[in-house]
Amino acid sequence: MLAKINSIAVIGLGGERVEVEVDLSNGLPAFTIVGLPDKAVEESKERVRSAIKNCGCAFPQKRITVNLAPADTRKEGPSYDLPIAIGILLASEQIFFVPSKAAIIGELSLNGDLRHTNGILPAVMSVKELGFESVLIPEENSKEAAIVSNIAILAAKNLKEIVKHFRKELVLDPIPYHEYNQPEELVYEIDFSQIVGQEHAKRALEISASGGHNILMSGPPGSGKTLLAKALVSILPPLTYQEALEVTKIYSIVGELKNKTSLVSNRPYRNPHHTTSDIALIGGGKWPRPGEISLAHRGVLFLDELPEFPRHVLEVLRQPLEEGFITISRANGTLTFPAQFVLVAAQNPCPCGYATDTEKTCTCNAAQISRYQKKISGPLIDRMDIHLEVPRVKYEKLTENTVGEKSEIIRKRVLNARHRQESRFQNSDTITNSEMNLKQIKKDCFLDSDCKKLLLSASKQLGLSARSYHRILKLSRTIADLADSDNIKIEHIAESLQYRPRS
Ligand SMILES: [Zn+2]
């Protein structure tokens, strides 16, 4: 007898239909799966065989052939265990009916328990888009799946429950839909009020958050660069529902949701170390997963000690910085993951870290310093809108009893600046000033003759490239938005020029 079960392959952040066909025939007992990569097949066979035995059913002593169709769809990961097991039980008439408008997804453990499976959120969303009426998933994934409406989502603990459900001995009720409400209060690890001094740096972060501008911070160790980077997420506007959905899909695929949350509501903050592997940083691997740069999507990517990162990794960053996604090449085609983040990079002024410090003495020679500073390529430096010197905070300042402005207050100003951008870009894909193209810059960054004069003389003095010239315009536009000003004024350009690299 031939049984057919529907399942889903998660590809990128989307999904494609996969049909699991199970055929049983007489002959020498055998178990073959076609349509899966070699190693995954062996592992899946063992889990399916044990799980069926351990749920009180019989593993048929027949020739079992499982085909995962279509052949050209990439099928990876252990999520086909459950549909294969159900297919075998249906073909061997241990259960009699599985609805044709149902999809089944899940990894089995040897004892028949359903394990937390990666990628359930994008899978369930695709199941719904493909027109299925119900989907069966592991209970461990129910929280993330609950945010999808208008489809019956059945969650089970183990294979035994599912067998009983199909035998009509047990009713699995659909899990209730969890409507998304934007949290009233956003709680982040670091609040701006906890940072003492650094007023200049805080202002730069406010501008960065308002217009989505990348920042490069230079300063000696202990000047608080990490703290500042961490605090940046706390002043970004709350995620919209769409954004939260994108972020949650990514975290679902890498299995970081752990059934604790339904929708990720905080902006992500990721700070991979410079020794992190390429795949972990950029994405890819045997079952292509998003890397750190995609886990930072819609949030902040902090690269501390930027010059220590391998050069080829920094080169790869250019695509996401320009386009907001990363393309991963694979043996059979390419795959894209979103990667739109604010890049906050930090560097020491020299290898020992103390070249610009007022308290400690630098031990590096001129050649070492020059080599260190050349490690970051020009094109990457060019993509940093804000260059910021972060000095060490004086001891007296640290012991002062003043409390800084709370993140919540700053976030309100950021939101106001974002609203101005929203109405400016309503008919385009652009969200923030940092993403403006040439046409938009021409239209929205009008300068009067005084402003033009200032900018021209500054570009001559600083030897600015055309690209840097446009960066200054975009940054000035954000500073004007923060000041609630329709026009870019002299003071906005003057402030923007402060954030150019000193050479
Ligand atoms: Zn030094």
XYZ file of C-alpha atoms and ligand atoms in Angstrom:
504
model
C 0.000 0.000 0.000
C 1.131 3.535 -0.750
C 0.692 6.346 1.793
C 1.177 10.072 1.191
C 1.878 12.618 3.934
C 2.417 16.344 3.469
C 5.313 18.187 4.990
C 7.352 21.358 4.457
C 10.938 22.210 3.589
C 12.126 25.489 5.072
C 14.274 27.315 2.521
C 15.690 30.671 3.543
C 12.834 32.212 5.516
C 10.159 30.615 3.335
C 8.917 27.100 2.768
C 8.103 24.632 -0.008
C 5.751 21.701 -0.004
C 7.302 18.240 0.364
C 5.338 15.052 -0.170
C 6.431 12.048 1.853
C 5.462 8.885 -0.052
C 5.759 5.570 1.736
C 5.458 2.284 -0.131
C 5.352 -1.142 1.522
C 5.888 -4.276 -0.502
C 6.558 -7.912 0.225
C 10.060 -9.233 0.101
C 13.164 -9.156 2.211
C 12.749 -6.510 4.977
C 14.514 -3.282 4.016
C 14.178 0.417 4.748
C 15.209 2.881 2.051
C 14.726 6.633 1.975
C 15.348 8.580 -1.213
C 15.388 12.321 -1.567
C 17.446 13.163 1.532
C 21.193 13.759 1.853
C 23.108 10.559 2.721
C 23.948 11.078 6.341
C 20.582 12.519 7.303
C 18.870 9.410 5.881
C 20.753 7.029 8.130
C 20.042 9.114 11.204
C 16.369 9.548 10.345
C 15.916 5.775 9.750
C 17.217 4.936 13.212
C 14.996 7.474 14.935
C 11.871 6.466 13.008
C 12.444 2.735 13.598
C 12.968 3.113 17.377
C 10.205 5.655 17.828
C 7.628 3.383 16.142
C 8.669 0.417 18.306
C 8.662 2.507 21.477
C 5.139 3.832 20.974
C 3.649 0.376 21.089
C 3.333 -0.075 17.307
C 5.092 -2.603 15.111
C 7.810 -1.713 12.660
C 6.673 -3.556 9.506
C 8.875 -6.444 8.359
C 8.536 -5.480 4.692
C 10.385 -3.611 1.984
C 9.825 0.007 2.956
C 10.574 2.695 0.400
C 10.198 6.345 1.389
C 10.385 9.026 -1.270
C 10.579 12.716 -0.433
C 9.256 14.597 -3.425
C 9.935 16.737 -5.370
C 13.507 15.541 -5.778
C 14.881 18.971 -6.632
C 13.653 20.655 -3.444
C 16.391 20.926 -0.857
C 15.420 18.800 2.142
C 17.595 19.083 5.168
C 17.320 18.619 8.881
C 15.432 16.123 11.027
C 11.920 17.568 10.589
C 10.846 14.701 8.276
C 11.054 12.040 11.012
C 7.440 12.462 12.056
C 5.855 12.495 8.563
C 7.930 9.419 7.644
C 6.815 7.594 10.798
C 3.157 8.502 10.222
C 3.471 7.408 6.585
C 4.806 4.012 7.628
C 2.010 3.564 10.193
C -0.587 4.523 7.581
C 0.863 2.252 4.893
C 1.013 -0.668 7.345
C -2.586 0.018 8.396
C -1.798 0.678 12.039
C -3.679 3.928 11.578
C -6.326 4.374 8.912
C -6.792 8.004 8.102
C -4.729 11.166 7.850
C -6.539 14.212 6.363
C -5.176 15.225 2.963
C -5.259 18.926 3.958
C -2.963 18.315 6.944
C 0.774 18.881 7.089
C 3.079 17.134 9.547
C 6.449 18.358 10.818
C 8.728 17.248 13.629
C 11.861 15.533 14.844
C 11.554 12.301 16.803
C 13.771 11.042 19.557
C 14.507 7.317 19.874
C 11.905 6.837 22.626
C 9.156 8.348 20.475
C 9.088 11.814 22.051
C 8.731 14.777 19.738
C 11.691 17.083 20.034
C 11.861 20.843 19.676
C 12.338 21.321 15.935
C 14.056 24.282 14.316
C 12.205 26.437 11.807
C 8.644 25.663 12.921
C 7.442 29.285 12.614
C 8.407 29.739 8.931
C 7.179 26.190 8.278
C 3.737 26.797 9.792
C 3.423 30.116 7.947
C 4.185 28.357 4.653
C 1.722 25.563 5.442
C -0.964 28.206 5.827
C 0.042 30.016 2.623
C -0.060 26.722 0.715
C -3.710 26.319 1.707
C -3.522 23.470 4.232
C -6.215 23.344 6.913
C -4.165 21.961 9.764
C -0.614 21.269 10.833
C 0.808 18.864 13.381
C 3.892 19.995 15.293
C 5.871 19.163 18.452
C 4.405 20.661 21.618
C 7.847 22.111 22.379
C 7.280 24.522 19.476
C 3.734 25.563 20.311
C 4.539 29.086 21.523
C 6.160 30.263 18.305
C 3.487 28.567 16.170
C 0.662 30.168 18.168
C 1.213 33.537 16.516
C -0.040 32.170 13.190
C -3.800 32.612 12.837
C -6.439 30.979 10.660
C -5.012 27.484 10.651
C -5.592 24.600 13.088
C -2.298 23.921 14.821
C -2.177 20.613 16.685
C 0.710 20.074 19.053
C 1.721 16.706 20.505
C 4.267 15.487 23.035
C 5.068 12.170 21.399
C 4.263 9.736 18.623
C 1.978 7.738 20.895
C -0.387 10.707 21.310
C -0.503 11.213 17.567
C -1.266 7.559 16.906
C -4.119 7.767 19.424
C -5.309 10.981 17.789
C -5.500 9.364 14.349
C -7.206 6.319 15.868
C -9.760 8.728 17.372
C -8.896 7.580 20.886
C -7.620 11.023 21.853
C -8.555 14.514 20.731
C -5.699 16.964 20.146
C -7.231 20.412 20.461
C -5.823 23.187 18.271
C -3.589 25.484 20.281
C -5.142 28.917 20.920
C -4.021 31.799 18.730
C -1.728 34.215 20.519
C -2.389 37.733 19.334
C 0.658 39.995 19.301
C 0.517 43.048 21.515
C 3.360 45.470 21.436
C 4.870 45.406 24.937
C 4.037 48.525 26.921
C 7.498 48.732 28.354
C 10.670 47.647 26.634
C 13.249 46.276 29.019
C 16.852 46.118 27.899
C 19.981 45.041 29.726
C 21.600 48.485 29.662
C 19.756 51.778 29.985
C 21.303 55.056 28.878
C 20.864 56.455 32.392
C 23.416 53.905 33.624
C 26.167 55.392 31.470
C 28.119 58.104 33.234
C 29.513 60.974 31.163
C 30.204 60.277 27.459
C 27.682 62.949 26.415
C 29.282 63.278 22.984
C 29.041 59.515 22.394
C 25.454 59.394 23.602
C 24.491 62.132 21.164
C 26.156 60.187 18.335
C 24.210 57.048 19.284
C 20.958 59.010 19.281
C 21.716 60.173 15.741
C 22.653 56.630 14.728
C 19.398 55.223 16.123
C 17.346 57.945 14.446
C 18.708 57.490 10.937
C 20.082 53.924 11.038
C 23.683 55.107 10.668
C 26.660 52.804 11.246
C 29.197 53.889 13.864
C 32.911 53.287 14.285
C 34.143 54.030 17.802
C 37.803 54.487 18.633
C 39.094 54.651 22.142
C 41.321 53.017 24.738
C 40.236 49.837 26.549
C 37.911 50.599 29.425
C 36.368 53.667 27.835
C 32.980 51.965 27.754
C 32.620 51.191 24.045
C 30.874 47.868 24.708
C 28.467 49.471 27.154
C 27.589 52.165 24.622
C 27.001 49.606 21.862
C 24.764 47.546 24.142
C 22.775 50.625 25.108
C 22.022 51.477 21.467
C 19.254 48.849 21.141
C 17.432 50.445 24.069
C 16.787 53.680 22.162
C 15.744 52.119 18.851
C 11.996 52.273 18.113
C 9.990 49.166 19.084
C 9.798 46.452 16.428
C 6.716 46.600 14.236
C 4.719 43.382 13.955
C 6.221 42.639 10.530
C 9.748 43.229 11.802
C 9.146 41.103 14.897
C 7.885 38.321 12.635
C 11.031 38.436 10.478
C 13.274 38.366 13.534
C 11.313 35.529 15.146
C 11.521 33.431 11.950
C 15.305 33.759 11.982
C 15.524 32.769 15.656
C 13.134 29.886 14.963
C 15.406 28.516 12.245
C 18.491 28.528 14.473
C 16.493 27.080 17.368
C 17.088 29.921 19.794
C 13.453 30.488 20.794
C 13.389 27.437 23.119
C 9.605 27.718 23.502
C 10.072 30.613 25.915
C 8.615 33.392 23.798
C 6.051 33.615 21.049
C 7.293 36.650 19.183
C 10.666 38.262 19.757
C 9.787 41.759 20.947
C 13.196 43.276 21.677
C 15.561 44.453 18.980
C 18.423 41.978 18.729
C 21.921 42.821 19.906
C 24.678 40.487 18.745
C 28.366 40.788 19.494
C 30.302 37.959 17.858
C 33.958 37.653 18.836
C 36.613 38.068 16.150
C 37.517 34.369 16.487
C 33.953 33.284 15.543
C 33.955 30.998 12.485
C 32.923 32.329 9.079
C 29.810 30.152 8.964
C 28.682 31.233 12.423
C 29.185 34.863 11.471
C 27.849 35.001 7.951
C 25.606 31.948 7.736
C 25.734 28.692 5.794
C 26.780 25.190 6.741
C 25.429 21.719 6.053
C 21.864 22.734 6.857
C 22.159 26.403 5.937
C 21.449 28.490 8.971
C 21.481 32.237 9.353
C 24.681 33.598 10.894
C 25.275 36.320 13.467
C 24.719 39.056 10.886
C 21.185 37.740 10.266
C 20.574 37.185 13.965
C 21.289 40.921 14.271
C 18.603 41.666 11.637
C 16.555 44.762 12.640
C 18.914 45.313 15.564
C 22.536 46.024 16.352
C 25.625 44.102 15.277
C 28.570 45.013 17.500
C 32.026 44.078 16.261
C 34.521 44.852 18.982
C 38.186 45.114 17.996
C 37.221 45.385 14.343
C 40.814 45.208 13.001
C 41.190 41.736 14.559
C 38.435 40.242 12.360
C 39.761 38.295 9.354
C 39.858 40.524 6.328
C 37.699 38.276 4.133
C 34.958 38.351 6.771
C 34.966 42.137 6.736
C 34.785 42.067 2.921
C 31.675 39.868 3.082
C 29.986 42.500 5.256
C 29.804 44.845 2.305
C 26.791 43.137 0.729
C 24.524 43.227 3.798
C 25.628 46.770 4.575
C 24.566 47.907 1.107
C 21.607 45.638 0.418
C 20.277 44.446 3.763
C 20.615 40.725 3.008
C 23.286 38.096 2.580
C 23.519 35.577 -0.254
C 24.924 32.200 0.688
C 26.268 30.016 -2.099
C 25.577 26.328 -1.857
C 26.394 23.274 -3.942
C 22.863 23.358 -5.375
C 22.037 27.027 -5.776
C 22.027 30.064 -3.545
C 20.047 31.124 -0.543
C 19.403 34.537 0.981
C 18.827 35.585 4.569
C 17.905 39.109 5.642
C 20.695 41.003 7.416
C 19.690 44.604 7.950
C 21.369 45.905 11.060
C 23.076 48.957 12.448
C 26.776 48.136 12.552
C 28.601 49.380 15.603
C 32.293 48.702 15.334
C 34.977 49.486 17.855
C 38.702 49.690 17.599
C 41.595 50.621 19.808
C 43.694 53.485 18.486
C 46.730 51.140 18.336
C 47.616 47.496 19.106
C 48.281 48.145 22.812
C 45.243 50.403 22.994
C 46.667 53.475 24.671
C 47.893 55.714 21.838
C 45.315 58.425 22.557
C 45.049 57.834 26.274
C 45.883 60.580 28.739
C 46.752 58.280 31.626
C 48.611 55.272 30.254
C 51.566 55.312 27.865
C 51.419 53.638 24.479
C 54.095 50.999 23.873
C 53.644 50.678 20.089
C 55.980 52.065 17.434
C 54.801 54.115 14.461
C 54.973 51.185 12.024
C 52.827 48.988 14.282
C 50.216 51.702 14.628
C 50.074 52.342 10.904
C 49.782 48.602 10.111
C 46.979 48.242 12.671
C 44.971 51.113 11.271
C 45.311 49.832 7.692
C 43.715 46.479 8.578
C 40.226 47.766 7.844
C 39.692 48.312 4.146
C 38.690 51.666 2.690
C 35.292 50.543 1.379
C 34.257 49.342 4.839
C 35.476 52.530 6.523
C 33.478 54.392 3.874
C 30.294 52.688 5.025
C 30.625 54.008 8.552
C 28.581 57.224 8.707
C 29.701 58.192 12.181
C 33.315 58.119 13.344
C 33.496 58.653 17.056
C 36.356 59.150 19.498
C 35.458 57.658 22.862
C 37.816 58.917 25.557
C 38.248 57.318 28.936
C 35.871 58.844 31.488
C 37.739 60.777 34.163
C 37.639 59.237 37.624
C 36.026 62.344 39.170
C 33.193 62.079 36.637
C 32.568 58.436 37.520
C 32.017 59.258 41.178
C 29.670 62.149 40.444
C 26.131 61.575 41.567
C 24.355 62.633 38.389
C 21.905 60.374 36.620
C 21.753 60.546 32.842
C 18.682 60.683 30.659
C 16.673 57.481 30.507
C 16.556 55.464 27.287
C 12.787 55.829 27.198
C 13.060 59.625 26.858
C 15.688 59.425 24.130
C 13.647 56.781 22.305
C 10.777 59.274 22.061
C 13.004 61.739 20.203
C 14.281 58.927 17.985
C 10.710 57.901 17.213
C 9.819 61.440 16.275
C 12.737 61.563 13.838
C 11.694 58.170 12.461
C 8.144 59.419 11.888
C 9.512 62.266 9.789
C 11.422 59.707 7.725
C 8.366 57.501 7.425
C 6.354 60.255 5.792
C 9.315 61.233 3.603
C 9.783 57.687 2.249
C 6.162 56.521 2.210
C 6.231 55.453 -1.420
C 9.535 53.580 -1.360
C 11.312 50.689 0.375
C 13.571 53.095 2.225
C 13.057 53.170 5.984
C 15.817 55.406 7.294
C 17.931 58.285 5.973
C 21.030 56.071 5.900
C 19.448 54.018 3.086
C 18.682 56.970 0.782
C 19.765 56.541 -2.828
C 21.212 59.318 -4.970
C 17.827 60.377 -6.272
C 16.397 60.643 -2.789
C 19.442 62.557 -1.559
C 18.962 65.059 -4.375
C 15.308 65.488 -3.566
C 15.373 65.430 0.244
C 18.725 66.956 1.158
C 18.294 70.416 -0.278
C 20.981 72.884 0.800
C 20.782 76.666 0.646
C 23.798 78.593 -0.631
C 25.400 79.089 2.808
C 25.182 75.385 3.595
C 26.575 74.541 0.171
C 29.517 76.858 0.751
C 30.318 75.275 4.118
C 30.122 71.762 2.782
C 32.223 72.544 -0.296
C 35.008 74.159 1.679
C 34.940 71.293 4.182
C 35.163 68.682 1.453
C 38.173 70.441 -0.027
C 39.856 70.669 3.344
C 39.112 67.051 4.303
C 39.646 65.675 0.792
C 36.246 63.955 0.812
C 35.245 61.347 -1.764
C 31.859 61.614 -3.477
C 30.657 58.774 -1.283
C 31.689 60.554 1.925
C 30.050 63.737 0.655
C 26.737 61.908 0.342
C 27.213 60.294 3.759
C 27.511 63.752 5.295
C 24.323 64.854 3.566
C 22.398 61.847 4.883
C 23.743 62.352 8.381
C 22.847 66.053 8.251
C 19.343 65.089 7.166
C 18.999 62.909 10.296
C 20.350 65.641 12.563
C 17.807 68.037 11.044
C 15.044 65.469 11.612
C 16.040 65.180 15.267
C 15.747 68.971 15.481
C 12.323 68.720 13.827
C 13.567 70.907 10.998
C 12.344 70.584 7.401
C 15.521 72.179 6.071
C 19.100 71.166 6.608
C 20.786 74.116 8.304
C 24.389 75.193 8.798
C 24.493 73.807 12.345
C 23.323 70.392 11.161
C 26.108 70.187 8.610
C 28.645 71.462 11.113
C 27.688 68.744 13.591
C 27.727 66.102 10.891
C 31.287 67.123 9.929
C 32.415 66.367 13.489
C 31.775 62.696 12.818
C 34.281 62.400 9.969
C 37.451 60.398 10.612
C 40.454 62.441 11.744
C 43.488 61.830 9.657
Zn 49.854 51.512 21.545
